[in-house]
């Protein structure tokens, strides 16, 4: 039996706790707890801890009290964590426990807590796509891999958004008990056993909005109106009223990507929407979005979001209210 302790704190994200623990609990159901996991929650105080959604959870263990060694520690995230975490007791405990456990894992913004504890210096990590800029700003000595669903660096494992904690947990179950048990757990929870692609398949195109009336706003509008056809840098420079060299430098500085990178990312966003909401063929979508061919579209998808358009369409459907949702199970 392996002992897992999940650290909680005020305003933690409840899914960061319940998702992974449900995965390990299903293993106990399949194999029996003596071959599975002992699941505990731990906090700095014995009082009920209130999650960000208002749910109250009483910790099983209090930091500072005597307890058996933990094989694995899971650090939940929370909506305020990217903006600070001042629990010195919890941070000191993490610094002490991390070298002594087999695995030290974070879910979503829990990676920030590992960063505040100084445990990610010189290591690879990931976190929720929404907070990648903030993460880089705070932890410049960490190699952030924002596309990854989860990342292992030594005995530290970090995962992306809340549901990525389930992906990470299933991967750990595969390590401990084999692929068949992990697949059975995934089926029982109606989730995919091993998700394809990275977390950018769930994120929108993230680039700064140019100022109203600026040359870059004119260029962006022109790109959006002409996505379906081939566009060259010289054409965009003319729209901006600049030389090609000046335009390329100015665009990259303001938009954080090159003009051609922005064009490709925008085409992918439009294609994703069409794949989610229409029954058009791959060939039609490829031409409507300016890729020129289905192969060019496939290569762009694989390059940017690590999943083929056909697989993306299989994963995402449109429900009766018109909102796009991943298909599970």
PDB file of C-alpha atoms in Angstrom:
ATOM      1  CA  UNK A   1       0.000   0.000   0.000  1.00  0.00           C
ATOM      2  CA  UNK A   2       1.193   3.519  -0.847  1.00  0.00           C
ATOM      3  CA  UNK A   3       0.221   6.464   1.348  1.00  0.00           C
ATOM      4  CA  UNK A   4      -0.875   9.657  -0.433  1.00  0.00           C
ATOM      5  CA  UNK A   5      -1.280  12.984   1.378  1.00  0.00           C
ATOM      6  CA  UNK A   6      -3.105  15.819  -0.361  1.00  0.00           C
ATOM      7  CA  UNK A   7      -2.290  19.268   1.032  1.00  0.00           C
ATOM      8  CA  UNK A   8      -5.242  21.649   1.303  1.00  0.00           C
ATOM      9  CA  UNK A   9      -5.520  25.274   2.406  1.00  0.00           C
ATOM     10  CA  UNK A  10      -8.193  27.993   2.486  1.00  0.00           C
ATOM     11  CA  UNK A  11      -9.733  28.602  -0.965  1.00  0.00           C
ATOM     12  CA  UNK A  12      -8.229  25.468  -2.503  1.00  0.00           C
ATOM     13  CA  UNK A  13      -9.818  24.161  -5.726  1.00  0.00           C
ATOM     14  CA  UNK A  14     -11.965  21.213  -4.688  1.00  0.00           C
ATOM     15  CA  UNK A  15     -11.569  19.363  -8.013  1.00  0.00           C
ATOM     16  CA  UNK A  16      -7.800  19.417  -7.544  1.00  0.00           C
ATOM     17  CA  UNK A  17      -8.378  17.180  -4.548  1.00  0.00           C
ATOM     18  CA  UNK A  18     -11.421  15.085  -5.459  1.00  0.00           C
ATOM     19  CA  UNK A  19     -10.273  14.312  -9.022  1.00  0.00           C
ATOM     20  CA  UNK A  20      -6.938  12.637  -8.193  1.00  0.00           C
ATOM     21  CA  UNK A  21      -8.229  11.019  -5.013  1.00  0.00           C
ATOM     22  CA  UNK A  22     -11.153   9.512  -6.927  1.00  0.00           C
ATOM     23  CA  UNK A  23      -8.691   7.965  -9.373  1.00  0.00           C
ATOM     24  CA  UNK A  24      -6.683   6.336  -6.594  1.00  0.00           C
ATOM     25  CA  UNK A  25      -9.862   5.336  -4.764  1.00  0.00           C
ATOM     26  CA  UNK A  26     -11.060   3.443  -7.847  1.00  0.00           C
ATOM     27  CA  UNK A  27      -7.821   1.470  -7.752  1.00  0.00           C
ATOM     28  CA  UNK A  28      -8.684   0.493  -4.187  1.00  0.00           C
ATOM     29  CA  UNK A  29     -12.090  -0.671  -5.383  1.00  0.00           C
ATOM     30  CA  UNK A  30     -10.494  -2.825  -8.079  1.00  0.00           C
ATOM     31  CA  UNK A  31      -7.542  -4.233  -6.133  1.00  0.00           C
ATOM     32  CA  UNK A  32      -8.472  -3.759  -2.499  1.00  0.00           C
ATOM     33  CA  UNK A  33      -6.927  -1.064  -0.270  1.00  0.00           C
ATOM     34  CA  UNK A  34      -4.118  -3.357   0.876  1.00  0.00           C
ATOM     35  CA  UNK A  35      -2.748  -3.323  -2.693  1.00  0.00           C
ATOM     36  CA  UNK A  36      -3.806   0.224  -3.489  1.00  0.00           C
ATOM     37  CA  UNK A  37      -3.507   3.515  -1.661  1.00  0.00           C
ATOM     38  CA  UNK A  38      -4.150   5.066   1.725  1.00  0.00           C
ATOM     39  CA  UNK A  39      -5.638   8.490   1.002  1.00  0.00           C
ATOM     40  CA  UNK A  40      -5.241  11.387   3.425  1.00  0.00           C
ATOM     41  CA  UNK A  41      -5.694  15.135   3.425  1.00  0.00           C
ATOM     42  CA  UNK A  42      -3.304  17.369   5.347  1.00  0.00           C
ATOM     43  CA  UNK A  43      -3.480  21.022   6.415  1.00  0.00           C
ATOM     44  CA  UNK A  44      -1.804  23.412   8.848  1.00  0.00           C
ATOM     45  CA  UNK A  45      -4.810  23.440  11.203  1.00  0.00           C
ATOM     46  CA  UNK A  46      -7.334  20.797  12.332  1.00  0.00           C
ATOM     47  CA  UNK A  47     -10.342  23.010  11.551  1.00  0.00           C
ATOM     48  CA  UNK A  48     -12.508  22.476   8.447  1.00  0.00           C
ATOM     49  CA  UNK A  49     -10.871  24.014   5.373  1.00  0.00           C
ATOM     50  CA  UNK A  50     -13.201  25.923   3.060  1.00  0.00           C
ATOM     51  CA  UNK A  51     -12.636  25.428  -0.675  1.00  0.00           C
ATOM     52  CA  UNK A  52     -13.103  28.131  -3.306  1.00  0.00           C
ATOM     53  CA  UNK A  53     -16.596  26.748  -4.053  1.00  0.00           C
ATOM     54  CA  UNK A  54     -17.613  26.866  -0.373  1.00  0.00           C
ATOM     55  CA  UNK A  55     -17.218  23.150   0.311  1.00  0.00           C
ATOM     56  CA  UNK A  56     -15.736  22.308   3.730  1.00  0.00           C
ATOM     57  CA  UNK A  57     -13.186  19.549   4.178  1.00  0.00           C
ATOM     58  CA  UNK A  58     -11.791  18.372   7.518  1.00  0.00           C
ATOM     59  CA  UNK A  59      -8.109  17.352   7.162  1.00  0.00           C
ATOM     60  CA  UNK A  60      -7.088  13.871   8.279  1.00  0.00           C
ATOM     61  CA  UNK A  61      -3.621  15.012   9.350  1.00  0.00           C
ATOM     62  CA  UNK A  62      -2.259  18.302  10.683  1.00  0.00           C
ATOM     63  CA  UNK A  63       1.191  19.515   9.671  1.00  0.00           C
ATOM     64  CA  UNK A  64       3.504  19.295  12.687  1.00  0.00           C
ATOM     65  CA  UNK A  65       1.839  16.251  14.200  1.00  0.00           C
ATOM     66  CA  UNK A  66       3.470  12.838  14.099  1.00  0.00           C
ATOM     67  CA  UNK A  67       2.426  10.794  11.083  1.00  0.00           C
ATOM     68  CA  UNK A  68       3.688   7.899   9.033  1.00  0.00           C
ATOM     69  CA  UNK A  69       5.921   8.617   6.023  1.00  0.00           C
ATOM     70  CA  UNK A  70       4.112   9.599   2.818  1.00  0.00           C
ATOM     71  CA  UNK A  71       4.940   7.904  -0.460  1.00  0.00           C
ATOM     72  CA  UNK A  72       3.319  10.714  -2.417  1.00  0.00           C
ATOM     73  CA  UNK A  73       2.278  14.290  -1.703  1.00  0.00           C
ATOM     74  CA  UNK A  74      -0.262  16.152  -3.844  1.00  0.00           C
ATOM     75  CA  UNK A  75      -0.535  19.944  -3.670  1.00  0.00           C
ATOM     76  CA  UNK A  76      -3.877  21.344  -4.748  1.00  0.00           C
ATOM     77  CA  UNK A  77      -4.209  24.648  -6.547  1.00  0.00           C
ATOM     78  CA  UNK A  78      -6.571  27.561  -5.980  1.00  0.00           C
ATOM     79  CA  UNK A  79      -7.779  30.675  -7.830  1.00  0.00           C
ATOM     80  CA  UNK A  80      -5.718  33.105  -5.705  1.00  0.00           C
ATOM     81  CA  UNK A  81      -2.478  31.102  -5.609  1.00  0.00           C
ATOM     82  CA  UNK A  82      -0.822  32.791  -8.640  1.00  0.00           C
ATOM     83  CA  UNK A  83      -1.032  36.063  -6.699  1.00  0.00           C
ATOM     84  CA  UNK A  84       0.563  34.873  -3.473  1.00  0.00           C
ATOM     85  CA  UNK A  85       0.733  32.170  -0.812  1.00  0.00           C
ATOM     86  CA  UNK A  86       1.961  33.252   2.613  1.00  0.00           C
ATOM     87  CA  UNK A  87       1.529  30.044   4.630  1.00  0.00           C
ATOM     88  CA  UNK A  88       5.096  29.694   5.933  1.00  0.00           C
ATOM     89  CA  UNK A  89       4.263  26.490   7.838  1.00  0.00           C
ATOM     90  CA  UNK A  90       3.010  24.753   4.701  1.00  0.00           C
ATOM     91  CA  UNK A  91       5.983  25.939   2.634  1.00  0.00           C
ATOM     92  CA  UNK A  92       8.502  24.781   5.241  1.00  0.00           C
ATOM     93  CA  UNK A  93       6.753  21.396   5.422  1.00  0.00           C
ATOM     94  CA  UNK A  94       6.953  20.994   1.657  1.00  0.00           C
ATOM     95  CA  UNK A  95      10.676  21.760   1.670  1.00  0.00           C
ATOM     96  CA  UNK A  96      11.182  19.064   4.284  1.00  0.00           C
ATOM     97  CA  UNK A  97       8.853  16.426   2.815  1.00  0.00           C
ATOM     98  CA  UNK A  98       9.764  16.703  -0.884  1.00  0.00           C
ATOM     99  CA  UNK A  99      13.169  14.962  -0.630  1.00  0.00           C
ATOM    100  CA  UNK A 100      11.695  12.207   1.540  1.00  0.00           C
ATOM    101  CA  UNK A 101       8.765  11.105  -0.639  1.00  0.00           C
ATOM    102  CA  UNK A 102       8.788   9.176  -3.887  1.00  0.00           C
ATOM    103  CA  UNK A 103       6.616  11.702  -5.703  1.00  0.00           C
ATOM    104  CA  UNK A 104       5.688  15.304  -5.017  1.00  0.00           C
ATOM    105  CA  UNK A 105       2.862  16.381  -7.334  1.00  0.00           C
ATOM    106  CA  UNK A 106       0.993  19.614  -7.969  1.00  0.00           C
ATOM    107  CA  UNK A 107      -2.371  20.114  -9.634  1.00  0.00           C
ATOM    108  CA  UNK A 108      -3.079  23.212 -11.734  1.00  0.00           C
ATOM    109  CA  UNK A 109      -1.902  26.358  -9.889  1.00  0.00           C
ATOM    110  CA  UNK A 110      -0.461  24.180  -7.138  1.00  0.00           C
ATOM    111  CA  UNK A 111       2.762  24.500  -9.157  1.00  0.00           C
ATOM    112  CA  UNK A 112       2.983  28.065  -7.867  1.00  0.00           C
ATOM    113  CA  UNK A 113       3.144  26.723  -4.300  1.00  0.00           C
ATOM    114  CA  UNK A 114       6.058  24.488  -5.273  1.00  0.00           C
ATOM    115  CA  UNK A 115       7.636  27.563  -6.834  1.00  0.00           C
ATOM    116  CA  UNK A 116       7.108  29.680  -3.707  1.00  0.00           C
ATOM    117  CA  UNK A 117       8.788  26.904  -1.729  1.00  0.00           C
ATOM    118  CA  UNK A 118      11.821  27.099  -4.039  1.00  0.00           C
ATOM    119  CA  UNK A 119      11.380  23.514  -5.205  1.00  0.00           C
ATOM    120  CA  UNK A 120      11.182  24.253  -8.928  1.00  0.00           C
ATOM    121  CA  UNK A 121      14.501  26.063  -9.397  1.00  0.00           C
ATOM    122  CA  UNK A 122      16.298  24.472 -12.333  1.00  0.00           C
ATOM    123  CA  UNK A 123      13.415  22.083 -12.979  1.00  0.00           C
ATOM    124  CA  UNK A 124      10.793  21.643 -15.694  1.00  0.00           C
ATOM    125  CA  UNK A 125       7.155  22.367 -14.842  1.00  0.00           C
ATOM    126  CA  UNK A 126       3.736  23.182 -16.222  1.00  0.00           C
ATOM    127  CA  UNK A 127       0.618  24.897 -14.913  1.00  0.00           C
ATOM    128  CA  UNK A 128      -2.720  26.149 -16.206  1.00  0.00           C
ATOM    129  CA  UNK A 129      -2.376  27.969 -19.544  1.00  0.00           C
ATOM    130  CA  UNK A 130      -4.161  31.012 -18.155  1.00  0.00           C
ATOM    131  CA  UNK A 131      -1.324  31.731 -15.706  1.00  0.00           C
ATOM    132  CA  UNK A 132       1.778  30.947 -17.750  1.00  0.00           C
ATOM    133  CA  UNK A 133       2.910  34.577 -18.072  1.00  0.00           C
ATOM    134  CA  UNK A 134       2.572  35.095 -14.332  1.00  0.00           C
ATOM    135  CA  UNK A 135       4.474  31.860 -13.669  1.00  0.00           C
ATOM    136  CA  UNK A 136       7.369  32.910 -15.897  1.00  0.00           C
ATOM    137  CA  UNK A 137       7.440  36.295 -14.209  1.00  0.00           C
ATOM    138  CA  UNK A 138       7.713  34.764 -10.721  1.00  0.00           C
ATOM    139  CA  UNK A 139       9.881  31.733 -11.430  1.00  0.00           C
ATOM    140  CA  UNK A 140      12.364  32.630 -14.137  1.00  0.00           C
ATOM    141  CA  UNK A 141      14.701  29.805 -13.051  1.00  0.00           C
ATOM    142  CA  UNK A 142      12.066  27.180 -13.926  1.00  0.00           C
ATOM    143  CA  UNK A 143      11.721  25.814 -17.451  1.00  0.00           C
ATOM    144  CA  UNK A 144       7.988  26.161 -18.062  1.00  0.00           C
ATOM    145  CA  UNK A 145       6.470  23.775 -20.613  1.00  0.00           C
ATOM    146  CA  UNK A 146       2.999  25.331 -21.046  1.00  0.00           C
ATOM    147  CA  UNK A 147       1.794  22.914 -23.727  1.00  0.00           C
ATOM    148  CA  UNK A 148       2.224  19.805 -21.566  1.00  0.00           C
ATOM    149  CA  UNK A 149      -0.664  18.194 -19.673  1.00  0.00           C
ATOM    150  CA  UNK A 150       1.813  17.118 -17.018  1.00  0.00           C
ATOM    151  CA  UNK A 151       5.592  17.268 -16.584  1.00  0.00           C
ATOM    152  CA  UNK A 152       7.989  15.134 -14.547  1.00  0.00           C
ATOM    153  CA  UNK A 153      11.271  16.571 -13.252  1.00  0.00           C
ATOM    154  CA  UNK A 154      12.974  14.236 -10.814  1.00  0.00           C
ATOM    155  CA  UNK A 155      10.460  13.284  -8.143  1.00  0.00           C
ATOM    156  CA  UNK A 156       8.405  16.424  -8.782  1.00  0.00           C
ATOM    157  CA  UNK A 157       5.422  16.208 -11.123  1.00  0.00           C
ATOM    158  CA  UNK A 158       3.316  19.211 -12.122  1.00  0.00           C
ATOM    159  CA  UNK A 159       0.053  19.174 -14.070  1.00  0.00           C
ATOM    160  CA  UNK A 160      -1.977  21.731 -15.996  1.00  0.00           C
ATOM    161  CA  UNK A 161      -5.666  22.571 -15.368  1.00  0.00           C
ATOM    162  CA  UNK A 162      -7.855  20.814 -12.808  1.00  0.00           C
ATOM    163  CA  UNK A 163      -8.780  17.875 -15.057  1.00  0.00           C
ATOM    164  CA  UNK A 164      -5.100  17.390 -15.906  1.00  0.00           C
ATOM    165  CA  UNK A 165      -4.742  16.186 -12.320  1.00  0.00           C
ATOM    166  CA  UNK A 166      -6.803  13.177 -13.381  1.00  0.00           C
ATOM    167  CA  UNK A 167      -4.487  12.607 -16.377  1.00  0.00           C
ATOM    168  CA  UNK A 168      -1.469  12.733 -14.072  1.00  0.00           C
ATOM    169  CA  UNK A 169      -3.082  10.393 -11.550  1.00  0.00           C
ATOM    170  CA  UNK A 170      -3.929   7.862 -14.263  1.00  0.00           C
ATOM    171  CA  UNK A 171      -0.324   7.995 -15.466  1.00  0.00           C
ATOM    172  CA  UNK A 172       0.863   7.215 -11.927  1.00  0.00           C
ATOM    173  CA  UNK A 173      -1.613   4.344 -11.688  1.00  0.00           C
ATOM    174  CA  UNK A 174      -0.153   2.972 -14.944  1.00  0.00           C
ATOM    175  CA  UNK A 175       3.308   3.111 -13.372  1.00  0.00           C
ATOM    176  CA  UNK A 176       2.166   1.397 -10.178  1.00  0.00           C
ATOM    177  CA  UNK A 177      -0.331  -1.171 -11.470  1.00  0.00           C
ATOM    178  CA  UNK A 178      -0.091  -1.351 -15.263  1.00  0.00           C
ATOM    179  CA  UNK A 179      -2.041  -0.053 -18.232  1.00  0.00           C
ATOM    180  CA  UNK A 180      -5.003  -2.405 -17.814  1.00  0.00           C
ATOM    181  CA  UNK A 181      -5.849  -1.156 -14.307  1.00  0.00           C
ATOM    182  CA  UNK A 182      -5.450   2.453 -15.443  1.00  0.00           C
ATOM    183  CA  UNK A 183      -7.817   1.774 -18.354  1.00  0.00           C
ATOM    184  CA  UNK A 184     -10.401   0.194 -16.037  1.00  0.00           C
ATOM    185  CA  UNK A 185     -10.228   3.235 -13.746  1.00  0.00           C
ATOM    186  CA  UNK A 186     -10.638   5.592 -16.710  1.00  0.00           C
ATOM    187  CA  UNK A 187     -13.683   3.669 -17.907  1.00  0.00           C
ATOM    188  CA  UNK A 188     -15.273   3.742 -14.452  1.00  0.00           C
ATOM    189  CA  UNK A 189     -14.766   7.519 -14.255  1.00  0.00           C
ATOM    190  CA  UNK A 190     -15.794   8.106 -17.893  1.00  0.00           C
ATOM    191  CA  UNK A 191     -12.543   9.822 -18.803  1.00  0.00           C
ATOM    192  CA  UNK A 192      -9.942   9.092 -21.473  1.00  0.00           C
ATOM    193  CA  UNK A 193      -7.152   6.814 -20.242  1.00  0.00           C
ATOM    194  CA  UNK A 194      -4.442   8.839 -21.970  1.00  0.00           C
ATOM    195  CA  UNK A 195      -5.347  12.210 -23.428  1.00  0.00           C
ATOM    196  CA  UNK A 196      -4.001  13.143 -26.840  1.00  0.00           C
ATOM    197  CA  UNK A 197      -2.371  16.496 -27.474  1.00  0.00           C
ATOM    198  CA  UNK A 198      -1.532  19.271 -25.066  1.00  0.00           C
ATOM    199  CA  UNK A 199      -3.514  21.792 -23.089  1.00  0.00           C
ATOM    200  CA  UNK A 200      -3.464  24.375 -25.896  1.00  0.00           C
ATOM    201  CA  UNK A 201      -6.276  22.388 -27.530  1.00  0.00           C
ATOM    202  CA  UNK A 202      -8.459  23.834 -24.734  1.00  0.00           C
ATOM    203  CA  UNK A 203      -7.083  27.381 -24.707  1.00  0.00           C
ATOM    204  CA  UNK A 204      -8.006  30.304 -26.953  1.00  0.00           C
ATOM    205  CA  UNK A 205      -5.500  32.270 -29.000  1.00  0.00           C
ATOM    206  CA  UNK A 206      -3.695  34.376 -26.402  1.00  0.00           C
ATOM    207  CA  UNK A 207      -2.107  37.514 -27.829  1.00  0.00           C
ATOM    208  CA  UNK A 208      -2.284  41.121 -26.613  1.00  0.00           C
ATOM    209  CA  UNK A 209      -5.040  43.270 -28.082  1.00  0.00           C
ATOM    210  CA  UNK A 210      -3.590  46.138 -30.139  1.00  0.00           C
ATOM    211  CA  UNK A 211      -4.673  49.683 -29.366  1.00  0.00           C
ATOM    212  CA  UNK A 212      -7.720  51.015 -31.190  1.00  0.00           C
ATOM    213  CA  UNK A 213      -6.800  52.714 -34.441  1.00  0.00           C
ATOM    214  CA  UNK A 214      -3.185  51.556 -34.295  1.00  0.00           C
ATOM    215  CA  UNK A 215      -1.437  50.115 -37.362  1.00  0.00           C
ATOM    216  CA  UNK A 216      -1.449  46.695 -35.696  1.00  0.00           C
ATOM    217  CA  UNK A 217      -5.218  46.801 -35.201  1.00  0.00           C
ATOM    218  CA  UNK A 218      -5.618  47.439 -38.927  1.00  0.00           C
ATOM    219  CA  UNK A 219      -3.343  44.490 -39.679  1.00  0.00           C
ATOM    220  CA  UNK A 220      -5.219  42.170 -37.311  1.00  0.00           C
ATOM    221  CA  UNK A 221      -8.557  43.141 -38.850  1.00  0.00           C
ATOM    222  CA  UNK A 222      -7.106  42.571 -42.328  1.00  0.00           C
ATOM    223  CA  UNK A 223      -5.866  39.094 -41.323  1.00  0.00           C
ATOM    224  CA  UNK A 224      -9.270  38.198 -39.883  1.00  0.00           C
ATOM    225  CA  UNK A 225     -11.014  39.312 -43.074  1.00  0.00           C
ATOM    226  CA  UNK A 226      -8.627  37.409 -45.355  1.00  0.00           C
ATOM    227  CA  UNK A 227      -7.870  34.262 -43.391  1.00  0.00           C
ATOM    228  CA  UNK A 228      -9.111  32.096 -46.268  1.00  0.00           C
ATOM    229  CA  UNK A 229      -6.359  33.114 -48.702  1.00  0.00           C
ATOM    230  CA  UNK A 230      -2.588  33.230 -48.822  1.00  0.00           C
ATOM    231  CA  UNK A 231      -1.120  36.306 -47.129  1.00  0.00           C
ATOM    232  CA  UNK A 232       2.497  37.476 -47.272  1.00  0.00           C
ATOM    233  CA  UNK A 233       4.428  39.742 -44.906  1.00  0.00           C
ATOM    234  CA  UNK A 234       4.814  42.350 -47.648  1.00  0.00           C
ATOM    235  CA  UNK A 235       1.038  42.605 -47.988  1.00  0.00           C
ATOM    236  CA  UNK A 236       0.601  43.103 -44.228  1.00  0.00           C
ATOM    237  CA  UNK A 237       3.407  45.675 -44.157  1.00  0.00           C
ATOM    238  CA  UNK A 238       1.565  47.671 -46.816  1.00  0.00           C
ATOM    239  CA  UNK A 239      -1.602  47.607 -44.691  1.00  0.00           C
ATOM    240  CA  UNK A 240       0.429  48.896 -41.716  1.00  0.00           C
ATOM    241  CA  UNK A 241       2.108  51.559 -43.872  1.00  0.00           C
ATOM    242  CA  UNK A 242       5.597  50.310 -42.973  1.00  0.00           C
ATOM    243  CA  UNK A 243       8.563  48.636 -44.590  1.00  0.00           C
ATOM    244  CA  UNK A 244       8.630  44.856 -44.256  1.00  0.00           C
ATOM    245  CA  UNK A 245      11.537  44.945 -41.801  1.00  0.00           C
ATOM    246  CA  UNK A 246       9.996  47.635 -39.606  1.00  0.00           C
ATOM    247  CA  UNK A 247       6.594  45.958 -39.704  1.00  0.00           C
ATOM    248  CA  UNK A 248       7.953  42.524 -38.722  1.00  0.00           C
ATOM    249  CA  UNK A 249       9.875  44.002 -35.789  1.00  0.00           C
ATOM    250  CA  UNK A 250       6.962  46.167 -34.638  1.00  0.00           C
ATOM    251  CA  UNK A 251       4.382  43.371 -34.921  1.00  0.00           C
ATOM    252  CA  UNK A 252       6.519  40.864 -33.022  1.00  0.00           C
ATOM    253  CA  UNK A 253       7.171  43.346 -30.232  1.00  0.00           C
ATOM    254  CA  UNK A 254       3.502  44.294 -29.794  1.00  0.00           C
ATOM    255  CA  UNK A 255       1.817  40.936 -30.446  1.00  0.00           C
ATOM    256  CA  UNK A 256       4.504  38.637 -28.911  1.00  0.00           C
ATOM    257  CA  UNK A 257       4.478  36.437 -32.031  1.00  0.00           C
ATOM    258  CA  UNK A 258       5.622  36.957 -35.613  1.00  0.00           C
ATOM    259  CA  UNK A 259       3.008  37.938 -38.238  1.00  0.00           C
ATOM    260  CA  UNK A 260       3.073  34.486 -39.846  1.00  0.00           C
ATOM    261  CA  UNK A 261       2.823  32.777 -36.448  1.00  0.00           C
ATOM    262  CA  UNK A 262      -0.216  34.885 -35.628  1.00  0.00           C
ATOM    263  CA  UNK A 263      -1.770  34.032 -38.993  1.00  0.00           C
ATOM    264  CA  UNK A 264      -1.271  30.303 -38.412  1.00  0.00           C
ATOM    265  CA  UNK A 265      -2.604  30.450 -34.853  1.00  0.00           C
ATOM    266  CA  UNK A 266      -5.660  32.390 -36.001  1.00  0.00           C
ATOM    267  CA  UNK A 267      -6.321  29.868 -38.777  1.00  0.00           C
ATOM    268  CA  UNK A 268      -6.134  27.063 -36.219  1.00  0.00           C
ATOM    269  CA  UNK A 269      -8.641  28.852 -33.951  1.00  0.00           C
ATOM    270  CA  UNK A 270     -11.082  29.263 -36.841  1.00  0.00           C
ATOM    271  CA  UNK A 271     -10.581  25.649 -37.889  1.00  0.00           C
ATOM    272  CA  UNK A 272     -11.164  24.452 -34.313  1.00  0.00           C
ATOM    273  CA  UNK A 273     -14.469  26.336 -34.234  1.00  0.00           C
ATOM    274  CA  UNK A 274     -15.556  24.820 -37.564  1.00  0.00           C
ATOM    275  CA  UNK A 275     -14.542  21.328 -36.429  1.00  0.00           C
ATOM    276  CA  UNK A 276     -16.574  21.758 -33.241  1.00  0.00           C
ATOM    277  CA  UNK A 277     -19.682  23.329 -34.712  1.00  0.00           C
ATOM    278  CA  UNK A 278     -20.052  22.143 -38.339  1.00  0.00           C
ATOM    279  CA  UNK A 279     -20.096  18.905 -40.312  1.00  0.00           C
ATOM    280  CA  UNK A 280     -17.922  20.313 -43.104  1.00  0.00           C
ATOM    281  CA  UNK A 281     -15.278  17.970 -44.491  1.00  0.00           C
ATOM    282  CA  UNK A 282     -11.606  18.349 -43.569  1.00  0.00           C
ATOM    283  CA  UNK A 283     -10.869  19.504 -47.100  1.00  0.00           C
ATOM    284  CA  UNK A 284     -13.533  22.234 -46.974  1.00  0.00           C
ATOM    285  CA  UNK A 285     -12.324  23.503 -43.594  1.00  0.00           C
ATOM    286  CA  UNK A 286      -8.690  23.456 -44.706  1.00  0.00           C
ATOM    287  CA  UNK A 287      -9.459  25.646 -47.718  1.00  0.00           C
ATOM    288  CA  UNK A 288     -11.879  27.939 -45.870  1.00  0.00           C
ATOM    289  CA  UNK A 289      -9.213  28.618 -43.230  1.00  0.00           C
ATOM    290  CA  UNK A 290      -6.420  29.270 -45.723  1.00  0.00           C
ATOM    291  CA  UNK A 291      -4.318  26.152 -45.116  1.00  0.00           C
ATOM    292  CA  UNK A 292      -4.494  25.187 -48.780  1.00  0.00           C
ATOM    293  CA  UNK A 293      -4.683  21.452 -48.101  1.00  0.00           C
ATOM    294  CA  UNK A 294      -5.737  19.002 -45.427  1.00  0.00           C
ATOM    295  CA  UNK A 295      -2.098  17.972 -44.967  1.00  0.00           C
ATOM    296  CA  UNK A 296      -1.021  21.563 -44.280  1.00  0.00           C
ATOM    297  CA  UNK A 297      -3.829  21.866 -41.739  1.00  0.00           C
ATOM    298  CA  UNK A 298      -2.828  18.603 -40.072  1.00  0.00           C
ATOM    299  CA  UNK A 299       0.810  19.685 -39.841  1.00  0.00           C
ATOM    300  CA  UNK A 300      -0.182  23.053 -38.335  1.00  0.00           C
ATOM    301  CA  UNK A 301      -2.406  21.375 -35.738  1.00  0.00           C
ATOM    302  CA  UNK A 302       0.323  18.919 -34.767  1.00  0.00           C
ATOM    303  CA  UNK A 303       2.909  21.691 -34.568  1.00  0.00           C
ATOM    304  CA  UNK A 304       0.796  24.023 -32.430  1.00  0.00           C
ATOM    305  CA  UNK A 305      -1.550  21.851 -30.346  1.00  0.00           C
ATOM    306  CA  UNK A 306      -0.113  18.333 -30.765  1.00  0.00           C
ATOM    307  CA  UNK A 307      -3.333  16.757 -32.017  1.00  0.00           C
ATOM    308  CA  UNK A 308      -4.613  16.066 -35.522  1.00  0.00           C
ATOM    309  CA  UNK A 309      -7.794  17.840 -36.750  1.00  0.00           C
ATOM    310  CA  UNK A 310      -9.642  14.518 -37.058  1.00  0.00           C
ATOM    311  CA  UNK A 311      -8.817  13.602 -33.461  1.00  0.00           C
ATOM    312  CA  UNK A 312      -9.749  17.094 -32.300  1.00  0.00           C
ATOM    313  CA  UNK A 313     -13.178  16.703 -33.923  1.00  0.00           C
ATOM    314  CA  UNK A 314     -13.638  13.334 -32.189  1.00  0.00           C
ATOM    315  CA  UNK A 315     -12.825  14.829 -28.789  1.00  0.00           C
ATOM    316  CA  UNK A 316     -15.022  17.921 -29.080  1.00  0.00           C
ATOM    317  CA  UNK A 317     -18.719  18.030 -29.850  1.00  0.00           C
ATOM    318  CA  UNK A 318     -21.449  20.649 -29.601  1.00  0.00           C
ATOM    319  CA  UNK A 319     -24.248  20.121 -27.103  1.00  0.00           C
ATOM    320  CA  UNK A 320     -27.835  21.225 -27.581  1.00  0.00           C
ATOM    321  CA  UNK A 321     -27.190  24.667 -26.134  1.00  0.00           C
ATOM    322  CA  UNK A 322     -24.435  25.223 -28.677  1.00  0.00           C
ATOM    323  CA  UNK A 323     -21.441  25.127 -26.311  1.00  0.00           C
ATOM    324  CA  UNK A 324     -18.364  23.122 -27.143  1.00  0.00           C
ATOM    325  CA  UNK A 325     -17.476  20.355 -24.737  1.00  0.00           C
ATOM    326  CA  UNK A 326     -14.931  17.550 -24.699  1.00  0.00           C
ATOM    327  CA  UNK A 327     -16.465  14.134 -25.275  1.00  0.00           C
ATOM    328  CA  UNK A 328     -15.592  11.808 -22.410  1.00  0.00           C
ATOM    329  CA  UNK A 329     -15.678   8.051 -22.115  1.00  0.00           C
TER     330      UNK A 329
END
